[in-house]
Short mmCIF file of N, CA and C in Angstrom, two decimals:
data_model
loop_
_atom_site.label_atom_id
_atom_site.label_comp_id
_atom_site.label_asym_id
_atom_site.label_seq_id
_atom_site.Cartn_x
_atom_site.Cartn_y
_atom_site.Cartn_z
N MET M 1 -8.46 -4.23 27.19
CA MET M 1 -7.32 -4.91 27.73
C MET M 1 -6.31 -3.88 28.22
N VAL M 2 -5.87 -4.03 29.43
CA VAL M 2 -4.85 -3.15 30.00
C VAL M 2 -3.48 -3.71 29.61
N LEU M 3 -2.65 -2.86 29.04
CA LEU M 3 -1.33 -3.28 28.57
C LEU M 3 -0.23 -2.99 29.59
N LYS M 4 -0.50 -2.07 30.51
CA LYS M 4 0.51 -1.70 31.51
C LYS M 4 0.87 -2.91 32.35
N ASP M 5 2.14 -3.09 32.56
CA ASP M 5 2.71 -4.18 33.34
C ASP M 5 2.60 -5.55 32.66
N SER M 6 2.16 -5.56 31.40
CA SER M 6 2.21 -6.81 30.63
C SER M 6 2.95 -6.58 29.32
N LEU M 7 2.47 -5.67 28.48
CA LEU M 7 3.16 -5.33 27.23
C LEU M 7 4.31 -4.35 27.49
N TYR M 8 4.13 -3.53 28.50
CA TYR M 8 5.15 -2.53 28.84
C TYR M 8 5.13 -2.27 30.34
N SER M 9 6.19 -1.67 30.82
CA SER M 9 6.22 -1.20 32.21
C SER M 9 6.83 0.20 32.23
N ILE M 10 6.36 0.99 33.17
CA ILE M 10 6.86 2.35 33.32
C ILE M 10 8.18 2.30 34.08
N GLN M 11 9.22 2.84 33.47
CA GLN M 11 10.53 2.90 34.10
C GLN M 11 10.73 4.21 34.85
N LYS M 12 10.15 5.28 34.28
CA LYS M 12 10.34 6.60 34.88
C LYS M 12 9.23 7.53 34.39
N LYS M 13 8.74 8.37 35.29
CA LYS M 13 7.78 9.42 34.95
C LYS M 13 8.41 10.74 35.35
N GLN M 14 8.35 11.69 34.42
CA GLN M 14 8.97 12.98 34.68
C GLN M 14 8.00 14.09 34.29
N GLN M 15 7.55 14.83 35.30
CA GLN M 15 6.65 15.96 35.07
C GLN M 15 7.49 17.16 34.67
N GLN M 16 7.12 17.79 33.56
CA GLN M 16 7.78 19.02 33.15
C GLN M 16 6.76 20.14 33.21
N GLU M 17 7.16 21.34 32.87
CA GLU M 17 6.28 22.48 33.03
C GLU M 17 4.94 22.31 32.31
N SER M 18 4.98 21.96 31.05
CA SER M 18 3.74 21.85 30.28
C SER M 18 3.52 20.47 29.69
N SER M 19 4.31 19.50 30.15
CA SER M 19 4.16 18.14 29.61
C SER M 19 4.58 17.12 30.65
N VAL M 20 4.36 15.87 30.31
CA VAL M 20 4.80 14.77 31.16
C VAL M 20 5.46 13.72 30.26
N CYS M 21 6.57 13.18 30.71
CA CYS M 21 7.30 12.16 29.94
C CYS M 21 7.29 10.84 30.70
N TYR M 22 7.07 9.78 29.96
CA TYR M 22 7.13 8.43 30.51
C TYR M 22 8.18 7.65 29.73
N ASP M 23 9.14 7.09 30.43
CA ASP M 23 10.08 6.16 29.82
C ASP M 23 9.55 4.76 30.08
N LEU M 24 9.38 4.01 29.00
CA LEU M 24 8.77 2.69 29.08
C LEU M 24 9.71 1.61 28.60
N ALA M 25 9.60 0.44 29.22
CA ALA M 25 10.30 -0.76 28.74
C ALA M 25 9.26 -1.65 28.08
N LEU M 26 9.51 -2.03 26.83
CA LEU M 26 8.62 -2.94 26.11
C LEU M 26 9.01 -4.37 26.43
N HIS M 27 8.02 -5.23 26.62
CA HIS M 27 8.26 -6.62 26.98
C HIS M 27 8.12 -7.51 25.73
N ALA M 28 9.24 -7.84 25.14
CA ALA M 28 9.26 -8.58 23.88
C ALA M 28 8.65 -9.97 23.99
N ASP M 29 8.52 -10.51 25.20
CA ASP M 29 7.95 -11.84 25.37
C ASP M 29 6.43 -11.84 25.48
N HIS M 30 5.79 -10.67 25.40
CA HIS M 30 4.33 -10.58 25.49
C HIS M 30 3.68 -11.32 24.32
N PHE M 31 2.53 -11.94 24.56
CA PHE M 31 1.87 -12.74 23.51
C PHE M 31 1.48 -11.92 22.28
N ILE M 32 1.25 -10.63 22.43
CA ILE M 32 0.92 -9.81 21.25
C ILE M 32 2.07 -9.83 20.26
N TYR M 33 3.30 -9.77 20.77
CA TYR M 33 4.47 -9.79 19.89
C TYR M 33 4.68 -11.15 19.25
N GLN M 34 4.16 -12.20 19.86
CA GLN M 34 4.28 -13.54 19.27
C GLN M 34 3.44 -13.64 17.99
N ALA M 35 2.34 -12.86 17.95
CA ALA M 35 1.47 -12.88 16.78
C ALA M 35 1.77 -11.75 15.81
N HIS M 36 2.45 -10.72 16.26
CA HIS M 36 2.64 -9.50 15.45
C HIS M 36 4.10 -9.07 15.47
N PHE M 37 4.98 -9.67 14.91
CA PHE M 37 4.99 -10.84 14.04
C PHE M 37 6.05 -11.81 14.56
N PRO M 38 5.81 -13.12 14.46
CA PRO M 38 6.77 -14.09 14.97
C PRO M 38 8.17 -13.89 14.36
N GLY M 39 9.15 -13.79 15.23
CA GLY M 39 10.52 -13.63 14.77
C GLY M 39 10.92 -12.19 14.50
N GLU M 40 9.98 -11.34 14.17
CA GLU M 40 10.25 -9.92 13.92
C GLU M 40 9.12 -9.08 14.53
N PRO M 41 9.06 -9.03 15.85
CA PRO M 41 7.93 -8.36 16.51
C PRO M 41 7.93 -6.85 16.30
N ILE M 42 6.74 -6.31 16.10
CA ILE M 42 6.55 -4.86 16.05
C ILE M 42 5.33 -4.51 16.91
N THR M 43 5.33 -3.33 17.44
CA THR M 43 4.23 -2.88 18.29
C THR M 43 3.08 -2.43 17.40
N PRO M 44 1.91 -3.09 17.51
CA PRO M 44 0.76 -2.69 16.70
C PRO M 44 0.34 -1.24 16.99
N GLY M 45 -0.11 -0.55 15.96
CA GLY M 45 -0.53 0.84 16.11
C GLY M 45 -1.60 1.02 17.16
N VAL M 46 -2.55 0.10 17.22
CA VAL M 46 -3.62 0.20 18.21
C VAL M 46 -3.05 0.11 19.62
N CYS M 47 -1.98 -0.64 19.81
CA CYS M 47 -1.33 -0.73 21.13
C CYS M 47 -0.59 0.56 21.46
N VAL M 48 0.02 1.18 20.46
CA VAL M 48 0.70 2.47 20.67
C VAL M 48 -0.31 3.50 21.19
N ILE M 49 -1.51 3.51 20.61
CA ILE M 49 -2.56 4.44 21.03
C ILE M 49 -3.10 4.06 22.41
N GLN M 50 -3.32 2.78 22.64
CA GLN M 50 -3.80 2.31 23.95
C GLN M 50 -2.81 2.68 25.06
N MET M 51 -1.53 2.56 24.78
CA MET M 51 -0.52 2.91 25.76
C MET M 51 -0.60 4.41 26.09
N ALA M 52 -0.82 5.25 25.07
CA ALA M 52 -0.98 6.69 25.30
C ALA M 52 -2.18 6.95 26.21
N LYS M 53 -3.27 6.27 25.97
CA LYS M 53 -4.48 6.41 26.79
C LYS M 53 -4.18 6.01 28.24
N GLU M 54 -3.53 4.88 28.43
CA GLU M 54 -3.23 4.41 29.78
C GLU M 54 -2.30 5.38 30.52
N LEU M 55 -1.36 5.96 29.80
CA LEU M 55 -0.44 6.91 30.43
C LEU M 55 -1.17 8.21 30.81
N LEU M 56 -2.11 8.64 29.98
CA LEU M 56 -2.92 9.81 30.35
C LEU M 56 -3.78 9.50 31.57
N GLU M 57 -4.31 8.29 31.65
CA GLU M 57 -5.07 7.88 32.83
C GLU M 57 -4.18 7.92 34.08
N ASP M 58 -2.96 7.44 33.94
CA ASP M 58 -2.01 7.45 35.05
C ASP M 58 -1.72 8.89 35.48
N HIS M 59 -1.50 9.74 34.52
CA HIS M 59 -1.16 11.14 34.81
C HIS M 59 -2.33 11.88 35.45
N LEU M 60 -3.53 11.71 34.93
CA LEU M 60 -4.70 12.43 35.42
C LEU M 60 -5.39 11.72 36.58
N GLN M 61 -4.99 10.48 36.84
CA GLN M 61 -5.53 9.68 37.95
C GLN M 61 -7.05 9.49 37.85
N ARG M 62 -7.48 9.15 36.61
CA ARG M 62 -8.89 8.81 36.41
C ARG M 62 -9.04 8.02 35.13
N PRO M 63 -10.09 7.21 35.05
CA PRO M 63 -10.29 6.42 33.83
C PRO M 63 -10.72 7.31 32.66
N LEU M 64 -10.26 6.93 31.47
CA LEU M 64 -10.60 7.67 30.26
C LEU M 64 -10.94 6.67 29.15
N ALA M 65 -11.63 7.16 28.15
CA ALA M 65 -11.91 6.37 26.96
C ALA M 65 -11.57 7.23 25.75
N VAL M 66 -10.91 6.65 24.77
CA VAL M 66 -10.57 7.38 23.54
C VAL M 66 -11.85 7.65 22.79
N SER M 67 -12.11 8.91 22.48
CA SER M 67 -13.30 9.25 21.69
C SER M 67 -12.93 9.59 20.26
N THR M 68 -11.79 10.26 20.06
CA THR M 68 -11.38 10.65 18.71
C THR M 68 -9.86 10.63 18.61
N VAL M 69 -9.38 10.00 17.55
CA VAL M 69 -7.97 10.12 17.20
C VAL M 69 -7.94 11.08 16.02
N LYS M 70 -7.59 12.33 16.30
CA LYS M 70 -7.65 13.37 15.27
C LYS M 70 -6.56 13.20 14.22
N ASN M 71 -5.40 12.76 14.69
CA ASN M 71 -4.27 12.66 13.78
C ASN M 71 -3.31 11.63 14.35
N VAL M 72 -2.85 10.72 13.53
CA VAL M 72 -1.82 9.79 13.96
C VAL M 72 -0.85 9.58 12.80
N LYS M 73 0.42 9.71 13.11
CA LYS M 73 1.46 9.49 12.09
C LYS M 73 2.43 8.46 12.64
N PHE M 74 2.46 7.30 12.00
CA PHE M 74 3.41 6.26 12.35
C PHE M 74 4.62 6.46 11.44
N LEU M 75 5.68 6.99 12.00
CA LEU M 75 6.85 7.39 11.21
C LEU M 75 7.92 6.31 11.14
N ALA M 76 7.92 5.41 12.11
CA ALA M 76 8.90 4.32 12.14
C ALA M 76 8.32 3.16 12.93
N VAL M 77 8.77 1.98 12.62
CA VAL M 77 8.32 0.77 13.30
C VAL M 77 8.95 0.72 14.69
N ILE M 78 8.12 0.39 15.69
CA ILE M 78 8.62 0.23 17.06
C ILE M 78 8.75 -1.25 17.35
N SER M 79 9.98 -1.70 17.42
CA SER M 79 10.28 -3.11 17.69
C SER M 79 10.77 -3.25 19.13
N PRO M 80 10.21 -4.20 19.90
CA PRO M 80 10.68 -4.38 21.27
C PRO M 80 12.10 -4.96 21.32
N ILE M 81 12.57 -5.49 20.19
CA ILE M 81 13.94 -6.02 20.13
C ILE M 81 14.91 -4.87 19.83
N ALA M 82 14.63 -4.12 18.78
CA ALA M 82 15.51 -3.01 18.38
C ALA M 82 15.34 -1.79 19.28
N HIS M 83 14.13 -1.63 19.84
CA HIS M 83 13.82 -0.44 20.66
C HIS M 83 13.15 -0.89 21.96
N PRO M 84 13.88 -1.53 22.87
CA PRO M 84 13.24 -2.00 24.10
C PRO M 84 12.81 -0.88 25.04
N LEU M 85 13.37 0.32 24.85
CA LEU M 85 12.99 1.48 25.67
C LEU M 85 12.45 2.58 24.77
N VAL M 86 11.28 3.09 25.09
CA VAL M 86 10.67 4.18 24.33
C VAL M 86 10.23 5.26 25.30
N ARG M 87 10.09 6.47 24.78
CA ARG M 87 9.60 7.59 25.59
C ARG M 87 8.30 8.12 25.00
N TYR M 88 7.31 8.26 25.87
CA TYR M 88 6.05 8.91 25.52
C TYR M 88 6.07 10.29 26.15
N THR M 89 5.97 11.32 25.32
CA THR M 89 5.87 12.69 25.82
C THR M 89 4.46 13.18 25.54
N ILE M 90 3.74 13.50 26.59
CA ILE M 90 2.36 13.95 26.47
C ILE M 90 2.36 15.46 26.71
N ASP M 91 1.87 16.18 25.72
CA ASP M 91 1.96 17.64 25.72
C ASP M 91 0.60 18.23 25.40
N ARG M 92 0.45 19.50 25.65
CA ARG M 92 -0.78 20.24 25.33
C ARG M 92 -2.02 19.56 25.89
N ILE M 93 -1.95 19.13 27.13
CA ILE M 93 -3.08 18.49 27.79
C ILE M 93 -4.10 19.56 28.13
N GLN M 94 -5.30 19.41 27.58
CA GLN M 94 -6.37 20.38 27.82
C GLN M 94 -7.60 19.62 28.31
N GLU M 95 -8.09 20.01 29.47
CA GLU M 95 -9.31 19.43 30.01
C GLU M 95 -10.44 20.43 29.85
N GLY M 96 -11.55 19.98 29.28
CA GLY M 96 -12.67 20.86 29.05
C GLY M 96 -13.98 20.10 29.03
N PRO M 97 -15.05 20.77 28.66
CA PRO M 97 -16.37 20.13 28.65
C PRO M 97 -16.47 18.98 27.64
N ASP M 98 -15.61 19.01 26.62
CA ASP M 98 -15.61 17.94 25.61
C ASP M 98 -14.68 16.80 25.97
N GLY M 99 -14.07 16.85 27.14
CA GLY M 99 -13.15 15.81 27.56
C GLY M 99 -11.72 16.32 27.62
N VAL M 100 -10.79 15.41 27.41
CA VAL M 100 -9.36 15.71 27.49
C VAL M 100 -8.77 15.64 26.09
N LYS M 101 -8.01 16.65 25.73
CA LYS M 101 -7.28 16.66 24.47
C LYS M 101 -5.79 16.64 24.80
N ALA M 102 -5.02 15.93 23.97
CA ALA M 102 -3.58 15.86 24.20
C ALA M 102 -2.86 15.52 22.91
N VAL M 103 -1.59 15.87 22.89
CA VAL M 103 -0.69 15.51 21.79
C VAL M 103 0.38 14.61 22.40
N VAL M 104 0.64 13.49 21.73
CA VAL M 104 1.58 12.50 22.25
C VAL M 104 2.63 12.22 21.18
N ASP M 105 3.89 12.30 21.59
CA ASP M 105 5.00 11.91 20.72
C ASP M 105 5.69 10.70 21.34
N VAL M 106 5.93 9.70 20.52
CA VAL M 106 6.66 8.51 20.94
C VAL M 106 8.03 8.59 20.27
N THR M 107 9.07 8.55 21.09
CA THR M 107 10.43 8.67 20.56
C THR M 107 11.31 7.55 21.08
N VAL M 108 12.35 7.29 20.30
CA VAL M 108 13.45 6.42 20.72
C VAL M 108 14.70 7.27 20.52
N GLY M 109 15.34 7.64 21.63
CA GLY M 109 16.44 8.59 21.53
C GLY M 109 15.91 9.89 20.96
N GLU M 110 16.50 10.36 19.89
CA GLU M 110 16.05 11.59 19.24
C GLU M 110 15.08 11.33 18.09
N GLN M 111 14.83 10.05 17.78
CA GLN M 111 14.00 9.71 16.62
C GLN M 111 12.52 9.68 17.00
N LEU M 112 11.73 10.48 16.28
CA LEU M 112 10.28 10.47 16.44
C LEU M 112 9.71 9.24 15.74
N MET M 113 9.03 8.40 16.49
CA MET M 113 8.46 7.16 15.96
C MET M 113 6.99 7.33 15.59
N THR M 114 6.24 8.01 16.48
CA THR M 114 4.80 8.19 16.29
C THR M 114 4.39 9.54 16.86
N HIS M 115 3.43 10.18 16.17
CA HIS M 115 2.85 11.44 16.63
C HIS M 115 1.34 11.25 16.65
N ILE M 116 0.70 11.57 17.77
CA ILE M 116 -0.74 11.33 17.95
C ILE M 116 -1.41 12.57 18.53
N SER M 117 -2.55 12.95 17.98
CA SER M 117 -3.42 13.96 18.58
C SER M 117 -4.73 13.25 18.87
N LEU M 118 -5.16 13.28 20.13
CA LEU M 118 -6.37 12.54 20.46
C LEU M 118 -7.22 13.27 21.48
N GLN M 119 -8.46 12.82 21.54
CA GLN M 119 -9.42 13.33 22.51
C GLN M 119 -9.98 12.15 23.26
N LEU M 120 -10.13 12.33 24.58
CA LEU M 120 -10.62 11.26 25.44
C LEU M 120 -11.74 11.79 26.32
N ASN M 121 -12.61 10.89 26.74
CA ASN M 121 -13.69 11.25 27.67
C ASN M 121 -13.53 10.45 28.94
#
């Protein structure tokens, strides 16, 4: 399931020297939030990872599939009500024979919400 333009939309993309940042708007009216959880929606961890994958696809301009999530730390709950805008910073992007490796930090303001290290093919 593609989440772009339904669960979230890209507000801004900013290429930096060794990373790329995406500012996203979360759509609190999406049906996923109706189930997870009614009245107090939070972004499911699997959606946080899927969004990282989709943003890497956007950046590299090719389809990818998650092969390994080496490390994921959910440090704070991402609520589309309390945190309607989030930033995904994708860093240490390495393309090689084993696929693409990257480190992704999800932040709200200065607060780190999620840290992910993953590999994609």
